PDB file of C-alpha atoms in Angstrom:
ATOM      1  CA  UNK A 211     216.892 122.214  65.074  1.00  0.00           C
ATOM      2  CA  UNK A 212     215.242 123.207  68.321  1.00  0.00           C
ATOM      3  CA  UNK A 213     217.302 122.822  71.560  1.00  0.00           C
ATOM      4  CA  UNK A 214     216.204 123.226  75.231  1.00  0.00           C
ATOM      5  CA  UNK A 215     218.592 124.036  77.973  1.00  0.00           C
ATOM      6  CA  UNK A 216     218.057 123.584  81.829  1.00  0.00           C
ATOM      7  CA  UNK A 217     221.337 125.084  83.342  1.00  0.00           C
ATOM      8  CA  UNK A 218     220.408 123.896  87.019  1.00  0.00           C
ATOM      9  CA  UNK A 219     221.108 120.095  87.349  1.00  0.00           C
ATOM     10  CA  UNK A 220     219.978 120.262  90.978  1.00  0.00           C
ATOM     11  CA  UNK A 221     217.909 122.669  93.227  1.00  0.00           C
ATOM     12  CA  UNK A 222     216.805 122.490  96.701  1.00  0.00           C
ATOM     13  CA  UNK A 223     214.099 124.496  98.622  1.00  0.00           C
ATOM     14  CA  UNK A 224     212.708 124.444 102.166  1.00  0.00           C
ATOM     15  CA  UNK A 225     209.228 123.292 102.621  1.00  0.00           C
ATOM     16  CA  UNK A 226     206.596 126.204 102.065  1.00  0.00           C
ATOM     17  CA  UNK A 227     209.228 128.296 100.364  1.00  0.00           C
ATOM     18  CA  UNK A 228     209.263 129.441  96.750  1.00  0.00           C
ATOM     19  CA  UNK A 229     211.821 128.099  94.050  1.00  0.00           C
ATOM     20  CA  UNK A 230     212.240 129.053  90.423  1.00  0.00           C
ATOM     21  CA  UNK A 231     213.659 126.492  87.815  1.00  0.00           C
ATOM     22  CA  UNK A 232     215.183 127.938  84.755  1.00  0.00           C
ATOM     23  CA  UNK A 233     214.828 126.884  81.118  1.00  0.00           C
ATOM     24  CA  UNK A 234     215.982 128.507  77.793  1.00  0.00           C
ATOM     25  CA  UNK A 235     215.395 127.431  74.291  1.00  0.00           C
ATOM     26  CA  UNK A 236     216.458 128.020  70.743  1.00  0.00           C
ATOM     27  CA  UNK A 237     214.191 128.204  67.810  1.00  0.00           C
ATOM     28  CA  UNK A 238     213.606 130.078  64.665  1.00  0.00           C
ATOM     29  CA  UNK A 239     209.874 129.636  64.814  1.00  0.00           C
ATOM     30  CA  UNK A 240     207.249 132.215  66.033  1.00  0.00           C
ATOM     31  CA  UNK A 241     204.597 129.773  67.142  1.00  0.00           C
ATOM     32  CA  UNK A 242     205.187 126.816  69.397  1.00  0.00           C
ATOM     33  CA  UNK A 243     204.252 125.394  72.833  1.00  0.00           C
ATOM     34  CA  UNK A 244     206.307 125.021  75.929  1.00  0.00           C
ATOM     35  CA  UNK A 245     205.996 122.581  78.758  1.00  0.00           C
ATOM     36  CA  UNK A 246     207.045 121.602  82.237  1.00  0.00           C
ATOM     37  CA  UNK A 247     206.773 118.007  83.066  1.00  0.00           C
ATOM     38  CA  UNK A 248     207.423 116.470  86.460  1.00  0.00           C
ATOM     39  CA  UNK A 249     208.989 113.048  86.697  1.00  0.00           C
ATOM     40  CA  UNK A 250     208.883 111.391  90.322  1.00  0.00           C
ATOM     41  CA  UNK A 251     210.885 108.242  91.228  1.00  0.00           C
ATOM     42  CA  UNK A 252     207.873 106.262  89.753  1.00  0.00           C
ATOM     43  CA  UNK A 253     209.004 107.339  86.380  1.00  0.00           C
ATOM     44  CA  UNK A 254     205.677 108.588  85.310  1.00  0.00           C
ATOM     45  CA  UNK A 255     205.874 111.915  83.422  1.00  0.00           C
ATOM     46  CA  UNK A 256     203.252 114.438  84.655  1.00  0.00           C
ATOM     47  CA  UNK A 257     202.223 117.480  82.813  1.00  0.00           C
ATOM     48  CA  UNK A 258     202.721 120.411  85.248  1.00  0.00           C
ATOM     49  CA  UNK A 259     201.901 123.283  83.117  1.00  0.00           C
ATOM     50  CA  UNK A 260     201.936 124.437  79.441  1.00  0.00           C
ATOM     51  CA  UNK A 261     202.333 127.818  77.607  1.00  0.00           C
ATOM     52  CA  UNK A 262     201.314 128.652  74.059  1.00  0.00           C
ATOM     53  CA  UNK A 263     203.768 131.108  72.613  1.00  0.00           C
ATOM     54  CA  UNK A 264     201.168 133.407  71.069  1.00  0.00           C
ATOM     55  CA  UNK A 265     199.803 134.074  74.623  1.00  0.00           C
ATOM     56  CA  UNK A 266     201.404 136.923  76.270  1.00  0.00           C
ATOM     57  CA  UNK A 267     199.878 136.085  79.552  1.00  0.00           C
ATOM     58  CA  UNK A 268     201.740 133.564  81.832  1.00  0.00           C
ATOM     59  CA  UNK A 269     200.310 130.332  82.483  1.00  0.00           C
ATOM     60  CA  UNK A 270     199.344 129.478  86.027  1.00  0.00           C
ATOM     61  CA  UNK A 271     198.132 126.242  87.625  1.00  0.00           C
ATOM     62  CA  UNK A 272     197.504 126.472  91.375  1.00  0.00           C
ATOM     63  CA  UNK A 273     201.021 126.607  93.100  1.00  0.00           C
ATOM     64  CA  UNK A 274     202.926 126.501  89.699  1.00  0.00           C
ATOM     65  CA  UNK A 275     203.347 129.465  87.330  1.00  0.00           C
ATOM     66  CA  UNK A 276     205.622 130.449  84.500  1.00  0.00           C
ATOM     67  CA  UNK A 277     207.617 133.418  83.473  1.00  0.00           C
ATOM     68  CA  UNK A 278     207.549 133.247  79.775  1.00  0.00           C
ATOM     69  CA  UNK A 279     210.101 135.729  78.039  1.00  0.00           C
ATOM     70  CA  UNK A 280     209.565 135.169  74.432  1.00  0.00           C
ATOM     71  CA  UNK A 281     212.120 137.666  73.138  1.00  0.00           C
ATOM     72  CA  UNK A 282     214.768 136.183  75.546  1.00  0.00           C
ATOM     73  CA  UNK A 283     213.577 132.647  74.793  1.00  0.00           C
ATOM     74  CA  UNK A 284     213.164 131.886  78.532  1.00  0.00           C
ATOM     75  CA  UNK A 285     210.595 129.744  80.248  1.00  0.00           C
ATOM     76  CA  UNK A 286     211.051 129.501  83.945  1.00  0.00           C
ATOM     77  CA  UNK A 287     208.869 127.539  86.378  1.00  0.00           C
ATOM     78  CA  UNK A 288     208.126 129.005  89.900  1.00  0.00           C
ATOM     79  CA  UNK A 289     206.878 126.675  92.571  1.00  0.00           C
ATOM     80  CA  UNK A 290     205.242 128.404  95.483  1.00  0.00           C
ATOM     81  CA  UNK A 291     204.588 126.989  98.797  1.00  0.00           C
ATOM     82  CA  UNK A 292     206.806 123.921  98.093  1.00  0.00           C
ATOM     83  CA  UNK A 293     205.584 120.794  99.359  1.00  0.00           C
ATOM     84  CA  UNK A 294     207.484 117.496  99.984  1.00  0.00           C
ATOM     85  CA  UNK A 295     205.439 115.896  97.211  1.00  0.00           C
ATOM     86  CA  UNK A 296     206.893 118.491  94.820  1.00  0.00           C
ATOM     87  CA  UNK A 297     210.394 116.661  95.024  1.00  0.00           C
ATOM     88  CA  UNK A 298     211.106 115.162  91.417  1.00  0.00           C
ATOM     89  CA  UNK A 299     212.923 115.756  88.240  1.00  0.00           C
ATOM     90  CA  UNK A 300     211.497 118.635  86.125  1.00  0.00           C
ATOM     91  CA  UNK A 301     211.843 118.701  82.643  1.00  0.00           C
ATOM     92  CA  UNK A 302     211.186 121.640  80.359  1.00  0.00           C
ATOM     93  CA  UNK A 303     210.050 120.631  76.816  1.00  0.00           C
ATOM     94  CA  UNK A 304     209.268 122.478  73.456  1.00  0.00           C
ATOM     95  CA  UNK A 305     206.811 121.467  70.699  1.00  0.00           C
ATOM     96  CA  UNK A 306     206.489 123.188  67.313  1.00  0.00           C
ATOM     97  CA  UNK A 307     202.868 124.347  66.508  1.00  0.00           C
ATOM     98  CA  UNK A 308     203.422 123.190  62.840  1.00  0.00           C
ATOM     99  CA  UNK A 309     201.867 120.030  61.692  1.00  0.00           C
ATOM    100  CA  UNK A 310     204.640 119.300  59.115  1.00  0.00           C
ATOM    101  CA  UNK A 311     206.252 115.996  59.410  1.00  0.00           C
ATOM    102  CA  UNK A 312     208.726 115.783  62.249  1.00  0.00           C
ATOM    103  CA  UNK A 313     207.436 118.645  64.289  1.00  0.00           C
ATOM    104  CA  UNK A 314     205.138 116.773  66.592  1.00  0.00           C
ATOM    105  CA  UNK A 315     207.865 115.414  68.825  1.00  0.00           C
ATOM    106  CA  UNK A 316     208.567 116.997  72.183  1.00  0.00           C
ATOM    107  CA  UNK A 317     212.337 118.330  72.543  1.00  0.00           C
ATOM    108  CA  UNK A 318     213.354 118.059  76.180  1.00  0.00           C
ATOM    109  CA  UNK A 319     216.059 119.554  78.388  1.00  0.00           C
ATOM    110  CA  UNK A 320     218.076 117.368  80.577  1.00  0.00           C
ATOM    111  CA  UNK A 321     216.194 118.086  83.573  1.00  0.00           C
ATOM    112  CA  UNK A 322     216.530 119.645  87.017  1.00  0.00           C
ATOM    113  CA  UNK A 323     216.514 117.418  90.149  1.00  0.00           C
ATOM    114  CA  UNK A 324     214.445 119.374  92.853  1.00  0.00           C
ATOM    115  CA  UNK A 325     214.838 118.484  96.591  1.00  0.00           C
ATOM    116  CA  UNK A 326     212.298 119.702  99.101  1.00  0.00           C
ATOM    117  CA  UNK A 327     213.762 119.890 102.569  1.00  0.00           C
ATOM    118  CA  UNK A 328     211.387 119.639 105.649  1.00  0.00           C
TER     119      UNK A 328
ATOM    120  CA  UNK E 237     192.303 102.100  81.839  1.00  0.00           C
ATOM    121  CA  UNK E 238     192.375 105.730  81.779  1.00  0.00           C
ATOM    122  CA  UNK E 239     196.048 106.369  81.143  1.00  0.00           C
ATOM    123  CA  UNK E 240     198.747 105.182  78.849  1.00  0.00           C
ATOM    124  CA  UNK E 241     200.004 101.816  79.850  1.00  0.00           C
ATOM    125  CA  UNK E 242     203.157  99.844  79.036  1.00  0.00           C
ATOM    126  CA  UNK E 243     204.601  96.525  79.486  1.00  0.00           C
ATOM    127  CA  UNK E 244     206.698  94.984  80.831  1.00  0.00           C
ATOM    128  CA  UNK E 245     207.573  97.427  83.565  1.00  0.00           C
ATOM    129  CA  UNK E 246     211.092  96.149  83.716  1.00  0.00           C
ATOM    130  CA  UNK E 247     213.098  93.837  81.406  1.00  0.00           C
ATOM    131  CA  UNK E 248     216.462  92.303  81.854  1.00  0.00           C
ATOM    132  CA  UNK E 249     218.046  90.683  78.804  1.00  0.00           C
ATOM    133  CA  UNK E 250     221.323  89.468  77.577  1.00  0.00           C
ATOM    134  CA  UNK E 251     223.381  91.076  74.957  1.00  0.00           C
ATOM    135  CA  UNK E 252     222.428  89.878  71.499  1.00  0.00           C
ATOM    136  CA  UNK E 253     218.791  89.011  72.404  1.00  0.00           C
ATOM    137  CA  UNK E 254     215.700  90.630  70.906  1.00  0.00           C
ATOM    138  CA  UNK E 255     213.150  92.507  72.976  1.00  0.00           C
ATOM    139  CA  UNK E 256     209.656  93.743  72.409  1.00  0.00           C
ATOM    140  CA  UNK E 257     208.137  96.719  74.459  1.00  0.00           C
ATOM    141  CA  UNK E 258     204.379  97.256  74.375  1.00  0.00           C
ATOM    142  CA  UNK E 259     202.415 100.469  74.697  1.00  0.00           C
ATOM    143  CA  UNK E 260     198.676 100.813  75.064  1.00  0.00           C
ATOM    144  CA  UNK E 261     197.653 104.495  74.415  1.00  0.00           C
ATOM    145  CA  UNK E 262     194.686 106.263  75.899  1.00  0.00           C
ATOM    146  CA  UNK E 263     191.578 105.170  73.991  1.00  0.00           C
ATOM    147  CA  UNK E 264     190.758 107.256  71.154  1.00  0.00           C
ATOM    148  CA  UNK E 265     194.247 108.856  70.910  1.00  0.00           C
ATOM    149  CA  UNK E 266     195.359 108.817  67.188  1.00  0.00           C
ATOM    150  CA  UNK E 267     198.987 110.007  67.865  1.00  0.00           C
ATOM    151  CA  UNK E 268     201.537 107.806  69.627  1.00  0.00           C
ATOM    152  CA  UNK E 269     205.234 108.561  70.426  1.00  0.00           C
ATOM    153  CA  UNK E 270     208.170 106.520  71.574  1.00  0.00           C
ATOM    154  CA  UNK E 271     211.015 108.293  73.610  1.00  0.00           C
ATOM    155  CA  UNK E 272     214.163 106.911  75.216  1.00  0.00           C
ATOM    156  CA  UNK E 273     215.554 108.141  78.574  1.00  0.00           C
ATOM    157  CA  UNK E 274     219.155 107.280  79.249  1.00  0.00           C
ATOM    158  CA  UNK E 275     220.226 107.429  82.932  1.00  0.00           C
ATOM    159  CA  UNK E 276     220.325 111.028  84.217  1.00  0.00           C
ATOM    160  CA  UNK E 277     219.302 112.449  80.804  1.00  0.00           C
ATOM    161  CA  UNK E 278     216.368 113.999  79.231  1.00  0.00           C
ATOM    162  CA  UNK E 279     214.051 112.146  76.843  1.00  0.00           C
ATOM    163  CA  UNK E 280     214.916 111.558  73.274  1.00  0.00           C
ATOM    164  CA  UNK E 281     212.475 111.194  70.549  1.00  0.00           C
ATOM    165  CA  UNK E 282     212.329 107.928  68.757  1.00  0.00           C
ATOM    166  CA  UNK E 283     209.350 107.559  66.489  1.00  0.00           C
ATOM    167  CA  UNK E 284     205.912 108.961  66.057  1.00  0.00           C
ATOM    168  CA  UNK E 285     202.730 107.339  64.690  1.00  0.00           C
ATOM    169  CA  UNK E 286     199.690 108.926  63.417  1.00  0.00           C
ATOM    170  CA  UNK E 287     197.153 106.182  63.140  1.00  0.00           C
ATOM    171  CA  UNK E 288     198.927 103.124  62.028  1.00  0.00           C
ATOM    172  CA  UNK E 289     201.459 104.937  59.808  1.00  0.00           C
ATOM    173  CA  UNK E 290     204.766 106.476  60.997  1.00  0.00           C
ATOM    174  CA  UNK E 291     205.454 109.761  59.412  1.00  0.00           C
ATOM    175  CA  UNK E 292     208.594 110.555  61.561  1.00  0.00           C
ATOM    176  CA  UNK E 293     210.980 107.833  62.377  1.00  0.00           C
ATOM    177  CA  UNK E 294     213.978 110.120  62.445  1.00  0.00           C
ATOM    178  CA  UNK E 295     214.978 109.444  66.143  1.00  0.00           C
ATOM    179  CA  UNK E 296     215.424 105.568  65.766  1.00  0.00           C
ATOM    180  CA  UNK E 297     219.184 105.196  66.479  1.00  0.00           C
ATOM    181  CA  UNK E 298     219.747 102.287  64.217  1.00  0.00           C
ATOM    182  CA  UNK E 299     218.226  99.697  62.058  1.00  0.00           C
ATOM    183  CA  UNK E 300     218.115  97.362  65.117  1.00  0.00           C
ATOM    184  CA  UNK E 301     215.266  99.480  66.345  1.00  0.00           C
ATOM    185  CA  UNK E 302     211.787  99.135  64.733  1.00  0.00           C
ATOM    186  CA  UNK E 303     208.233  99.881  65.814  1.00  0.00           C
ATOM    187  CA  UNK E 304     204.733  99.043  64.628  1.00  0.00           C
ATOM    188  CA  UNK E 305     201.280 100.061  65.519  1.00  0.00           C
ATOM    189  CA  UNK E 306     198.105  97.983  64.689  1.00  0.00           C
ATOM    190  CA  UNK E 307     194.392  98.926  64.921  1.00  0.00           C
ATOM    191  CA  UNK E 308     195.320 102.500  65.864  1.00  0.00           C
ATOM    192  CA  UNK E 309     195.943 101.255  69.294  1.00  0.00           C
ATOM    193  CA  UNK E 310     198.630  99.079  70.667  1.00  0.00           C
ATOM    194  CA  UNK E 311     202.196  99.817  69.612  1.00  0.00           C
ATOM    195  CA  UNK E 312     205.436  97.476  69.870  1.00  0.00           C
ATOM    196  CA  UNK E 313     208.884  98.667  69.846  1.00  0.00           C
ATOM    197  CA  UNK E 314     211.345  95.993  68.966  1.00  0.00           C
ATOM    198  CA  UNK E 315     215.012  96.047  69.567  1.00  0.00           C
ATOM    199  CA  UNK E 316     216.967  93.429  67.824  1.00  0.00           C
ATOM    200  CA  UNK E 317     220.508  92.088  68.899  1.00  0.00           C
ATOM    201  CA  UNK E 318     220.265  94.390  71.974  1.00  0.00           C
ATOM    202  CA  UNK E 319     223.447  96.156  72.981  1.00  0.00           C
ATOM    203  CA  UNK E 320     224.537  97.476  76.524  1.00  0.00           C
ATOM    204  CA  UNK E 321     224.024 101.087  75.224  1.00  0.00           C
ATOM    205  CA  UNK E 322     220.442 100.107  74.601  1.00  0.00           C
ATOM    206  CA  UNK E 323     219.926 100.069  78.402  1.00  0.00           C
ATOM    207  CA  UNK E 324     217.390 102.913  79.183  1.00  0.00           C
ATOM    208  CA  UNK E 325     213.841 103.562  80.115  1.00  0.00           C
ATOM    209  CA  UNK E 326     211.624 103.573  77.155  1.00  0.00           C
ATOM    210  CA  UNK E 327     208.656 105.827  77.396  1.00  0.00           C
ATOM    211  CA  UNK E 328     205.402 105.942  75.427  1.00  0.00           C
ATOM    212  CA  UNK E 329     203.054 108.899  74.953  1.00  0.00           C
ATOM    213  CA  UNK E 330     199.806 109.470  73.177  1.00  0.00           C
ATOM    214  CA  UNK E 331     197.774 112.534  72.287  1.00  0.00           C
ATOM    215  CA  UNK E 332     194.321 112.953  70.926  1.00  0.00           C
ATOM    216  CA  UNK E 333     195.587 114.060  67.596  1.00  0.00           C
ATOM    217  CA  UNK E 334     198.922 115.435  66.106  1.00  0.00           C
ATOM    218  CA  UNK E 335     198.005 118.986  66.593  1.00  0.00           C
ATOM    219  CA  UNK E 336     196.932 118.447  70.127  1.00  0.00           C
ATOM    220  CA  UNK E 337     199.876 119.895  71.946  1.00  0.00           C
ATOM    221  CA  UNK E 338     199.657 117.812  75.185  1.00  0.00           C
ATOM    222  CA  UNK E 339     201.182 114.243  75.316  1.00  0.00           C
ATOM    223  CA  UNK E 340     200.381 111.994  77.993  1.00  0.00           C
ATOM    224  CA  UNK E 341     202.977 109.472  79.066  1.00  0.00           C
ATOM    225  CA  UNK E 342     203.017 106.013  80.463  1.00  0.00           C
ATOM    226  CA  UNK E 343     205.151 104.763  83.278  1.00  0.00           C
ATOM    227  CA  UNK E 344     207.938 103.408  80.907  1.00  0.00           C
ATOM    228  CA  UNK E 345     209.917 100.198  80.549  1.00  0.00           C
ATOM    229  CA  UNK E 346     213.201 100.012  82.220  1.00  0.00           C
ATOM    230  CA  UNK E 347     215.532  97.729  80.038  1.00  0.00           C
ATOM    231  CA  UNK E 348     218.732  96.575  81.254  1.00  0.00           C
ATOM    232  CA  UNK E 349     220.969  94.775  78.767  1.00  0.00           C
ATOM    233  CA  UNK E 350     223.709  92.684  80.527  1.00  0.00           C
TER     234      UNK E 350
END
């Protein structure tokens, strides 16, 4: 079974600075998807960024980018120019690309609480 | 609405009572998922629907938990004889199709069992 590990329960960053959140995963599959979701106090899970494992190029969405190291099974999230609105729980998630039964679910890490200091 | 909606937003119940949680997925999304989030934890998969059938129920923690989906839209998660350990946020997500990798989440239902 796949597992996702987020080793940083909490992180903090100064406004306008850059922060990197870590995520590692374990899988025997070669093709899969990886995600970062943001969960503010409102509980709404918001997709931040996604990465297809077959793509070598790291995904980027505005101030958010990932460092995807497939061999190391590492998928870190970098937030540049941090803003107060970035404060939230961040969850790393894995999804198999297989369409076999049981593979459609997302497997989540336990999350990292990000605090942005003004 | 444009997004996934869930009701109620919050539910307080007494131990032993039954509860029903509702999810309205994004219109046209054939795949629907239920997850549970305990306090301070990540999300745990409960069940997945493709249309009205449930190919994967592997995450349901006990036979007190059941779910159904009708008309390829609304889904109801039912917890019978609730226990205090059932207290959690229950989140629903939908995607356009099973092989569409992005799941869109609702705001969740916070369940508190006293």
